[in-house]
Short mmCIF file of C-alpha atoms in Angstrom, two decimals:
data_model
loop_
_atom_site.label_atom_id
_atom_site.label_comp_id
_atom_site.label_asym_id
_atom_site.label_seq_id
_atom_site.Cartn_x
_atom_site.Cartn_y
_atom_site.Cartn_z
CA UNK W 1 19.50 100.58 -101.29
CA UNK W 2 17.61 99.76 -104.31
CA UNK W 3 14.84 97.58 -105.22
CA UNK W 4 13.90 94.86 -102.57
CA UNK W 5 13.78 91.48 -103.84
CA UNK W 6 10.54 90.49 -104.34
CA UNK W 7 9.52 86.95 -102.64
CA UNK W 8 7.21 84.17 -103.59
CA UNK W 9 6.48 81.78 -100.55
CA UNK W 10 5.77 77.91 -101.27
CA UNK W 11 4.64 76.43 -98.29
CA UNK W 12 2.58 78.22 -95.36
CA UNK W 13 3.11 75.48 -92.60
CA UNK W 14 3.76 75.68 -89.45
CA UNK W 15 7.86 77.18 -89.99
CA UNK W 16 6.23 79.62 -91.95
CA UNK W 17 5.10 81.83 -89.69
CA UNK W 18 8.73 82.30 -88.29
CA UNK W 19 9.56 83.25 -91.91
CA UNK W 20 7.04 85.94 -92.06
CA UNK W 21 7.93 87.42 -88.11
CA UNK W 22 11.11 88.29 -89.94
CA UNK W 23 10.21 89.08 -92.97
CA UNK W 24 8.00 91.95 -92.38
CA UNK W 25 10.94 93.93 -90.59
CA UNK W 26 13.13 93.12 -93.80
CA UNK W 27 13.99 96.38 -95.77
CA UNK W 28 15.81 94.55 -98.51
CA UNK W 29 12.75 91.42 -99.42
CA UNK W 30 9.06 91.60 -99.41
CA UNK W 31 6.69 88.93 -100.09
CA UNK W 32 4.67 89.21 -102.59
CA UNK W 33 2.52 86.09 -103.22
CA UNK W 34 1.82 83.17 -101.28
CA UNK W 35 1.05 79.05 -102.58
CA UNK W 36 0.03 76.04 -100.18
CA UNK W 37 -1.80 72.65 -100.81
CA UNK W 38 -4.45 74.23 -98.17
CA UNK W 39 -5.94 77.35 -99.48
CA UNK W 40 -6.86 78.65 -96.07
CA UNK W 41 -3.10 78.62 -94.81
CA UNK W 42 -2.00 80.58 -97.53
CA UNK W 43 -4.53 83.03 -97.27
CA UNK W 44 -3.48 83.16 -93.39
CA UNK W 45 0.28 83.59 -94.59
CA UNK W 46 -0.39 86.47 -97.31
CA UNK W 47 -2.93 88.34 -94.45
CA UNK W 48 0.06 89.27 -92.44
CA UNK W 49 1.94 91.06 -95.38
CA UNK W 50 0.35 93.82 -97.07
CA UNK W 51 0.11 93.36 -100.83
CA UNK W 52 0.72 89.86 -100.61
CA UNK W 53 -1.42 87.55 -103.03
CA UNK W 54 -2.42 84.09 -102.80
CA UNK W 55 -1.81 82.03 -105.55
CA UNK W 56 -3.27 78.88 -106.79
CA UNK W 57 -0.50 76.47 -107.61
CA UNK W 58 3.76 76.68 -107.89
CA UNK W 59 3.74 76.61 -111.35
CA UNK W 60 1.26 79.84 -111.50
CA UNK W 61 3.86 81.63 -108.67
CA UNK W 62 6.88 80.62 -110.48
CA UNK W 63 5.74 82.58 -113.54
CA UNK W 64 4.52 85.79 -111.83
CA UNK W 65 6.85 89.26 -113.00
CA UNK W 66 6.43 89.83 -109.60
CA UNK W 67 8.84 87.53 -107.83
CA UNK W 68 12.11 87.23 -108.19
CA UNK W 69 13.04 84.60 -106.06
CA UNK W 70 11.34 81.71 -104.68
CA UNK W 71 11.40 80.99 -100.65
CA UNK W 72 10.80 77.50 -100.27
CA UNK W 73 8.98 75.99 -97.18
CA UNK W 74 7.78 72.77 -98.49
CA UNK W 75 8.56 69.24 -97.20
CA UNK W 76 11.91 67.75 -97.52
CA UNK W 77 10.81 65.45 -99.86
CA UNK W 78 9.81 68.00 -102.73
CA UNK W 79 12.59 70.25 -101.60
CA UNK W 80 14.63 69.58 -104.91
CA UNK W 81 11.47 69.57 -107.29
CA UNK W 82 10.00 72.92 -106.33
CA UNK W 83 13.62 74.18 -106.67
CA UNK W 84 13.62 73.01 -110.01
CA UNK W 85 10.12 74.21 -111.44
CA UNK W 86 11.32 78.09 -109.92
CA UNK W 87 15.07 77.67 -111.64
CA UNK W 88 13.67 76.57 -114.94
CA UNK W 89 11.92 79.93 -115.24
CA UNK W 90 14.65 81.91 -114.21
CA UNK W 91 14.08 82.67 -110.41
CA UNK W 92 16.42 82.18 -107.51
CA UNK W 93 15.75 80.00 -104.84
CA UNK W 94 16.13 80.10 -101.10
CA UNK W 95 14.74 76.89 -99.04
CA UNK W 96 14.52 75.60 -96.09
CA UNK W 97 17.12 72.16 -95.55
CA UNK W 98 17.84 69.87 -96.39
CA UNK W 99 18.75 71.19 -99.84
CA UNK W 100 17.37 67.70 -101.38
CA UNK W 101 16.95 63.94 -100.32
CA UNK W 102 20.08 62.85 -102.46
CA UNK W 103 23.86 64.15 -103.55
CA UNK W 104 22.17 63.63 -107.27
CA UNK W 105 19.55 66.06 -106.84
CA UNK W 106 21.73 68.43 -105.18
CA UNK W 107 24.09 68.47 -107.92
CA UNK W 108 21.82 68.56 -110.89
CA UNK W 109 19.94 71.95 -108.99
CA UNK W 110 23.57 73.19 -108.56
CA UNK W 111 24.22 72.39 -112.37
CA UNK W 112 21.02 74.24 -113.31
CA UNK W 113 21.64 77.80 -111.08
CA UNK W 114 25.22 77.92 -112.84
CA UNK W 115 23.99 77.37 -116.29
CA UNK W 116 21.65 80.41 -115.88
CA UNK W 117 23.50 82.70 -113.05
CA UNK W 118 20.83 82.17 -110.52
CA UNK W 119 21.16 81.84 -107.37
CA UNK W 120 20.46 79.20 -104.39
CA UNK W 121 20.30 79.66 -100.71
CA UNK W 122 19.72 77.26 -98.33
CA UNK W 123 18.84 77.16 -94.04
CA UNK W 124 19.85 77.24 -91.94
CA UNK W 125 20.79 80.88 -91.66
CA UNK W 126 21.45 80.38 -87.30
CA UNK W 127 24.66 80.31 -87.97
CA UNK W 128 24.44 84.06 -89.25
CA UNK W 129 22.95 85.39 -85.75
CA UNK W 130 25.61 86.59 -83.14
CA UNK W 131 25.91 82.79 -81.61
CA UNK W 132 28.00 81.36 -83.69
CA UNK W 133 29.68 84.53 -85.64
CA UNK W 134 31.10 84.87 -82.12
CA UNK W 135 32.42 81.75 -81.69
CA UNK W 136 33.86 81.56 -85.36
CA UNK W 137 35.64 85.00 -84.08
CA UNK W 138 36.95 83.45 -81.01
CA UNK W 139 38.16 80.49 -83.09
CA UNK W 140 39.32 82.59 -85.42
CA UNK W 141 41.64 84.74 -83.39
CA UNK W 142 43.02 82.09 -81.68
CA UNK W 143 41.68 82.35 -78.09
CA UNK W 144 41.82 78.72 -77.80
CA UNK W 145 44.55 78.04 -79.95
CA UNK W 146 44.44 75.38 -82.41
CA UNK W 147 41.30 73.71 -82.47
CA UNK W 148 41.90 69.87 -82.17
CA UNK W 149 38.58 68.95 -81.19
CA UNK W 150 34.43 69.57 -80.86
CA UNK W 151 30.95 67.75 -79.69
CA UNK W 152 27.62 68.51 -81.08
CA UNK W 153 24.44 66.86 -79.53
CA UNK W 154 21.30 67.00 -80.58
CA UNK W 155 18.70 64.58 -78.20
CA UNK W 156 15.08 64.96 -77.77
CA UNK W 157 12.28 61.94 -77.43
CA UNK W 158 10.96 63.37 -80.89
CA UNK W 159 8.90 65.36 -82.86
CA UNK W 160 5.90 63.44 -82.29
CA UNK W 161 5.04 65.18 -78.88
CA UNK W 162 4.44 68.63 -80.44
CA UNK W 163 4.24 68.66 -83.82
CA UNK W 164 0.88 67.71 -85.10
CA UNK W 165 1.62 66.54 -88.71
CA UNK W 166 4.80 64.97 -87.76
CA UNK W 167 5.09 61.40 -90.03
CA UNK W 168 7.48 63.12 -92.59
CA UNK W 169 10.04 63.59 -89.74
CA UNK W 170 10.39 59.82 -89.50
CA UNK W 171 10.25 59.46 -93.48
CA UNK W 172 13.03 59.14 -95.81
CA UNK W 173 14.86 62.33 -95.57
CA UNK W 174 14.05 62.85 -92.12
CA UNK W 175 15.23 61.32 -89.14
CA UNK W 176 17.39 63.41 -86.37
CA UNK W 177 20.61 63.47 -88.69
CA UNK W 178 18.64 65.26 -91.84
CA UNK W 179 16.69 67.82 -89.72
CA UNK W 180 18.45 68.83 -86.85
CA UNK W 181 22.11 67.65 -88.15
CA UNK W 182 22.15 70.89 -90.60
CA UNK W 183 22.29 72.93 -87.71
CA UNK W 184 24.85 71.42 -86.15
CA UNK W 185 26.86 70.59 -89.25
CA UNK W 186 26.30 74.06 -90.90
CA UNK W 187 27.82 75.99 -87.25
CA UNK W 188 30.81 73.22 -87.32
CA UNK W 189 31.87 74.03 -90.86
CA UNK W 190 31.67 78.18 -90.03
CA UNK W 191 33.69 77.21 -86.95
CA UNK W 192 36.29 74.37 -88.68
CA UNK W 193 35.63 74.17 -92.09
CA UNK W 194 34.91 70.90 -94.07
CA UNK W 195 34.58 67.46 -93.19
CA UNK W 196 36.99 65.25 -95.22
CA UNK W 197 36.47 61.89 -93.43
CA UNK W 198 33.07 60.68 -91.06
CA UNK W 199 32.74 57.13 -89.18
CA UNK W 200 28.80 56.32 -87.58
CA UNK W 201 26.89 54.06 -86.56
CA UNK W 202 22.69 54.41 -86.31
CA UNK W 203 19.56 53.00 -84.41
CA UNK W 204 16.15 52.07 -85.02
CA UNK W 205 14.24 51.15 -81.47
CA UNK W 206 10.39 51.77 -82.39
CA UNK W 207 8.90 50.71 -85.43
CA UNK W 208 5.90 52.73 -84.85
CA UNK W 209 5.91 56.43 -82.86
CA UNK W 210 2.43 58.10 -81.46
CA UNK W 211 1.33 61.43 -82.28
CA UNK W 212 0.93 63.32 -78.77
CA UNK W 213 -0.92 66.63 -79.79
CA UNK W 214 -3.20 68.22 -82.01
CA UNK W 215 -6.67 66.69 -83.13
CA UNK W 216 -4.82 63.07 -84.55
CA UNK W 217 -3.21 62.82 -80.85
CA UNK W 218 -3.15 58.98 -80.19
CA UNK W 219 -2.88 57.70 -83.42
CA UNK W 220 0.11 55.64 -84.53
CA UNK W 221 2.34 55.86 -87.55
CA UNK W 222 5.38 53.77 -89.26
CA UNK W 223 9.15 54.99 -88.50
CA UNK W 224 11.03 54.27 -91.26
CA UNK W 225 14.17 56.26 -90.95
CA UNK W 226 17.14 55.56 -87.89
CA UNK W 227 16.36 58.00 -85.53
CA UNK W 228 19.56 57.93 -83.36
CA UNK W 229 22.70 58.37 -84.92
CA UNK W 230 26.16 58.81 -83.98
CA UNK W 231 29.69 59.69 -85.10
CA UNK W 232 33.17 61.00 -85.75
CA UNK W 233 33.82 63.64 -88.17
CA UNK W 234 37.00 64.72 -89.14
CA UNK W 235 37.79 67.98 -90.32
CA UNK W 236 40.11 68.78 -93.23
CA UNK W 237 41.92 70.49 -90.43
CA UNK W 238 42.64 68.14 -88.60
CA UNK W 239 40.10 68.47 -85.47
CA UNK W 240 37.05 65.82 -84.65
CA UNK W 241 33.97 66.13 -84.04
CA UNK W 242 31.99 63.59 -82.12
CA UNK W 243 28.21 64.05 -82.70
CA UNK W 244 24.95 62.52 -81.87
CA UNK W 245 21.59 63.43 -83.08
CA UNK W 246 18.66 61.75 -81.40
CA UNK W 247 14.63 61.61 -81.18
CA UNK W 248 15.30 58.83 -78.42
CA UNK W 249 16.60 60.56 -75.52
CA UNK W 250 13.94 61.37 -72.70
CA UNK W 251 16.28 63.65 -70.99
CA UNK W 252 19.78 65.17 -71.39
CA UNK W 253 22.61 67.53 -69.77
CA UNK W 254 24.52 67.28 -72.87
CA UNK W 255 26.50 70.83 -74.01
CA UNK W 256 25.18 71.63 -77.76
CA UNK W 257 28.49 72.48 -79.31
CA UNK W 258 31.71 73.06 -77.77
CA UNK W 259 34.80 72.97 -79.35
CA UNK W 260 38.32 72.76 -77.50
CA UNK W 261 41.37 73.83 -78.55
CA UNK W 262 45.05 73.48 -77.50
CA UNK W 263 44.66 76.61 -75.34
CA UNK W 264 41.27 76.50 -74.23
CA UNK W 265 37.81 75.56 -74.64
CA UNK W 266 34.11 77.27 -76.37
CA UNK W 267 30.67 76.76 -75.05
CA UNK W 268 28.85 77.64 -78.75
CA UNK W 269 24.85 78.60 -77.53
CA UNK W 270 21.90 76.35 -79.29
CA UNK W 271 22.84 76.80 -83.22
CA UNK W 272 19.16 76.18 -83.93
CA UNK W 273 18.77 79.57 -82.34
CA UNK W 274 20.91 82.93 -83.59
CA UNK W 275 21.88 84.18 -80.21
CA UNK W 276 22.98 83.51 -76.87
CA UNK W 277 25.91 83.30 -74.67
CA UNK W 278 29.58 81.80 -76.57
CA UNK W 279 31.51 81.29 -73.27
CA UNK W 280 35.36 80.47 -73.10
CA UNK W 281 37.53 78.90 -70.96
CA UNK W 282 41.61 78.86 -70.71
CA UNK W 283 43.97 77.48 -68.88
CA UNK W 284 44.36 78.06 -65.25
CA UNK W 285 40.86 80.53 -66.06
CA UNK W 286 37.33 80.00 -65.11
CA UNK W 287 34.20 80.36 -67.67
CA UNK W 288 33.56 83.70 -69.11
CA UNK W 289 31.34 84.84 -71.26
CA UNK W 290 32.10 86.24 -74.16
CA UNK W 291 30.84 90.03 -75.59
CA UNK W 292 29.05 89.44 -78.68
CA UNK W 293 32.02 90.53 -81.76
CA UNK W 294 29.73 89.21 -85.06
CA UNK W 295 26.57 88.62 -86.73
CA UNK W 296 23.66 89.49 -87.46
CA UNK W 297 22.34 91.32 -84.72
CA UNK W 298 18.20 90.81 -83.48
CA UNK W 299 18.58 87.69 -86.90
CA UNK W 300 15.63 85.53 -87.39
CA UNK W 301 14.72 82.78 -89.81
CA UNK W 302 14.82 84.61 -93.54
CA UNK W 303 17.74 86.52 -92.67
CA UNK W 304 19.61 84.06 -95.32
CA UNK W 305 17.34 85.40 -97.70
CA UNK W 306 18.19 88.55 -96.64
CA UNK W 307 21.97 87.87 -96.93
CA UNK W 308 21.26 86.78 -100.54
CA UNK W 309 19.20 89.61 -101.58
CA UNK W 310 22.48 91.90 -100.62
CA UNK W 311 24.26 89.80 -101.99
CA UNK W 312 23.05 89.91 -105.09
CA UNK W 313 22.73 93.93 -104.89
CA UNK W 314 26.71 93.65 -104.09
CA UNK W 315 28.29 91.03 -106.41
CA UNK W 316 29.50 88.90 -103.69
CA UNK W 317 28.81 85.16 -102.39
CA UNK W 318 25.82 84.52 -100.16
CA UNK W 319 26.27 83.33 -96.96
CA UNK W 320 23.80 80.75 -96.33
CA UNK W 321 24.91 78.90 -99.82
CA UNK W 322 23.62 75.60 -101.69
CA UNK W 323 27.68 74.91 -101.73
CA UNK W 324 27.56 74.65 -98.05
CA UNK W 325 24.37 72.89 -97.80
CA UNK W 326 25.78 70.24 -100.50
CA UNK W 327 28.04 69.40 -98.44
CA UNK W 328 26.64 69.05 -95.42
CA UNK W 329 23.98 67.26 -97.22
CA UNK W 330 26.83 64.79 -98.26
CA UNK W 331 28.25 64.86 -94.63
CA UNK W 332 24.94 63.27 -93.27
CA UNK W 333 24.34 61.05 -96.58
CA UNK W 334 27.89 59.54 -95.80
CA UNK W 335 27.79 58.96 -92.57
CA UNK W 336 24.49 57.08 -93.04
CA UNK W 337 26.28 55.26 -95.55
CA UNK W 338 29.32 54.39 -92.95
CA UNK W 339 26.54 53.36 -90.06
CA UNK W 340 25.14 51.02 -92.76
CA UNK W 341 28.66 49.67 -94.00
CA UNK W 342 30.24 49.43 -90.54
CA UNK W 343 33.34 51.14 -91.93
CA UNK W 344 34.97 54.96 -92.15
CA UNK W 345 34.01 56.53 -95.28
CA UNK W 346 35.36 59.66 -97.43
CA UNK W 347 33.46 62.52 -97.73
CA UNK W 348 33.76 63.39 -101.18
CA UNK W 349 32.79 67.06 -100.90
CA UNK W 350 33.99 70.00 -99.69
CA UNK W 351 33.40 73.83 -99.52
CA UNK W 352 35.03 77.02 -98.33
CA UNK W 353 34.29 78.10 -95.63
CA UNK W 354 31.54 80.86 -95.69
CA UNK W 355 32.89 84.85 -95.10
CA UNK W 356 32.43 85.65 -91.38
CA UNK W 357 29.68 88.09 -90.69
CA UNK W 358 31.40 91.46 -88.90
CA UNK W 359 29.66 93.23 -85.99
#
């Protein structure tokens, strides 16, 4: 193994410290400087790293010989302009999703990594962990044979009850769709490739939601996103997906994912998670549960990042691509667009499907 690639980290919220829990077990990355708008959280972030510097501002990490690539934890809302300050000076750039709040922005950061051979990768990197590498294998070898059909639910009563910043959740580019739907939509295309085709439809209940945690418990903000949202994809394969992605459902029994073919039927585990059981059932058969057959084994958040860095060391594609994330991007932006237009819409986009990840 040579060199590992060395990190600068944007953002030391509250995701962070997942970052950094897999990060310092990475043999291939290290961090090696730090940035937030609150000093004291960065200096938090770069404590638990050895080596690790805090930095004043983006533009002074961007610049440093000693990162390569830039991981990006920042709000949604700046995802696309701190991608663009770290491509203009010739690093690579792994973020968390959504890639950016429009197809526009996507496309111009896509535009800018060709023109100078960088690279971007973009979460989520779940789908990596043995979860749903298992269930692409299953689909894959054709123990449920052809896949005509899948559900994906995502339904909580919102972000609000735990999170204790939690107004850019119910911003523009937030809502259930943009930050739990790339998740969902990322583990659908591993498992069935690209969506060609989406009809939706979308909510609004509250106009206001109340912060229940933290020391701004009890005070009320603005929602100004829909924040339940439903649909129909269909897959250039043929097979539909019928979704829903919520933050106003008390209480569910809903499966996450399953997807059912015309010889059986997956249970796919929690894709905002990288483990857990992938259970099948066929005909005339009861539920089993499946031995884990691919992944990442023991994956956490950054293991993306880590997928890129080897990549890069190897020649080949990364995984956890701003390709994919594009289009999934343009997956959710359409089928807003189709809830607001009351009609089926064409997704314009498409991708290959990623390379599975062997045991």
């Amino acid at each position: 193994m040579g060199e590992p690639l060395r990190i600068g980290m944007v953002g030391a919220g509250k995701i962070s410290g997942a970052y950094l829990d897999t990060l310092e077990r990475l043999e291939n990355v290290t961090l090696t400087a730090v940035t937030d708008l609150d000093p004291s959280r960065a200096r938090a972030a770069a404590a638990r790293v050895p080596g690790a510097e805090v930095v004043g501002s983006v533009a002074d990490l961007v610049v440093r010989s000693d990162v390569d690539a830039v991981l990006n934890l920042t709000i949604p809302a700046v995802h696309a302009e701190v991608a663009r300050v770290a491509l203009a000076v010739g690093k690579h750039v792994y973020g968390e999703k959504p890639l950016s709040a429009t197809r526009e922005e996507a496309d111009a950061l896509l535009a800018a990594a060709a023109a100078d051979g960088l690279r971007i990768g973009c979460a989520p990197d779940t789908v990596l962990g043995t979860g749903v590498q298992t269930a692409r294998k299953a689909v894959d070898d054709g123990l449920i044979g052809t896949p005509v059909a899948a559900t994906a639910f995502m339904t909580t009563a919102g972000h609000e009850r735990w999170h204790p910043d939690p107004e850019f959740y119910y911003r523009p580019g937030g809502g259930p769709l943009l930050d739990m739907g790339p998740y969902y939509l990322s583990a659908l295309v591993h498992l069935l490739g690209p969506v060609v085709r989406v009809t939706g439809a979308a909510s609004r209940p509250r106009a206001e939601r109340e912060i229940g945690s933290g020391p701004r418990a009890g005070e009320r903000f603005a929602v100004e996103v829909d924040t339940h949202v439903t649909g129909v994809l269909q897959h250039a394969n043929g097979a539909l997906t019928t979704l829903v992605m919520s933050f106003d459902i008390h209480a569910a029994r809903l499966p996450r994912i399953e997807v059912h073919g015309t010889g059986g039927s997956l249970s796919v585990p929690d894709p905002n998670g990288f483990d857990g059981p992938v259970e099948l059932h066929r005909s005339g058969a009861r539920w089993e549960t499946l031995p884990v057959s691919a992944g990442y084994t023991g994956a956490g958040r950054g293991t993306g990042l880590a997928d890129l860095a080897e990549a890069l060391a190897a020649g080949r594609p990364h995984r956890a691509s701003a390709e994919l994330a594009r289009h999934v991007l343009d997956i959710m932006l359409t089928l807003l667009d189709s809830a607001r237009e009351g009609r089926a819409l064409r997704v314009e986009s498409s991708c290959a499907r990623p390379e599975p990840v062997s045991d």
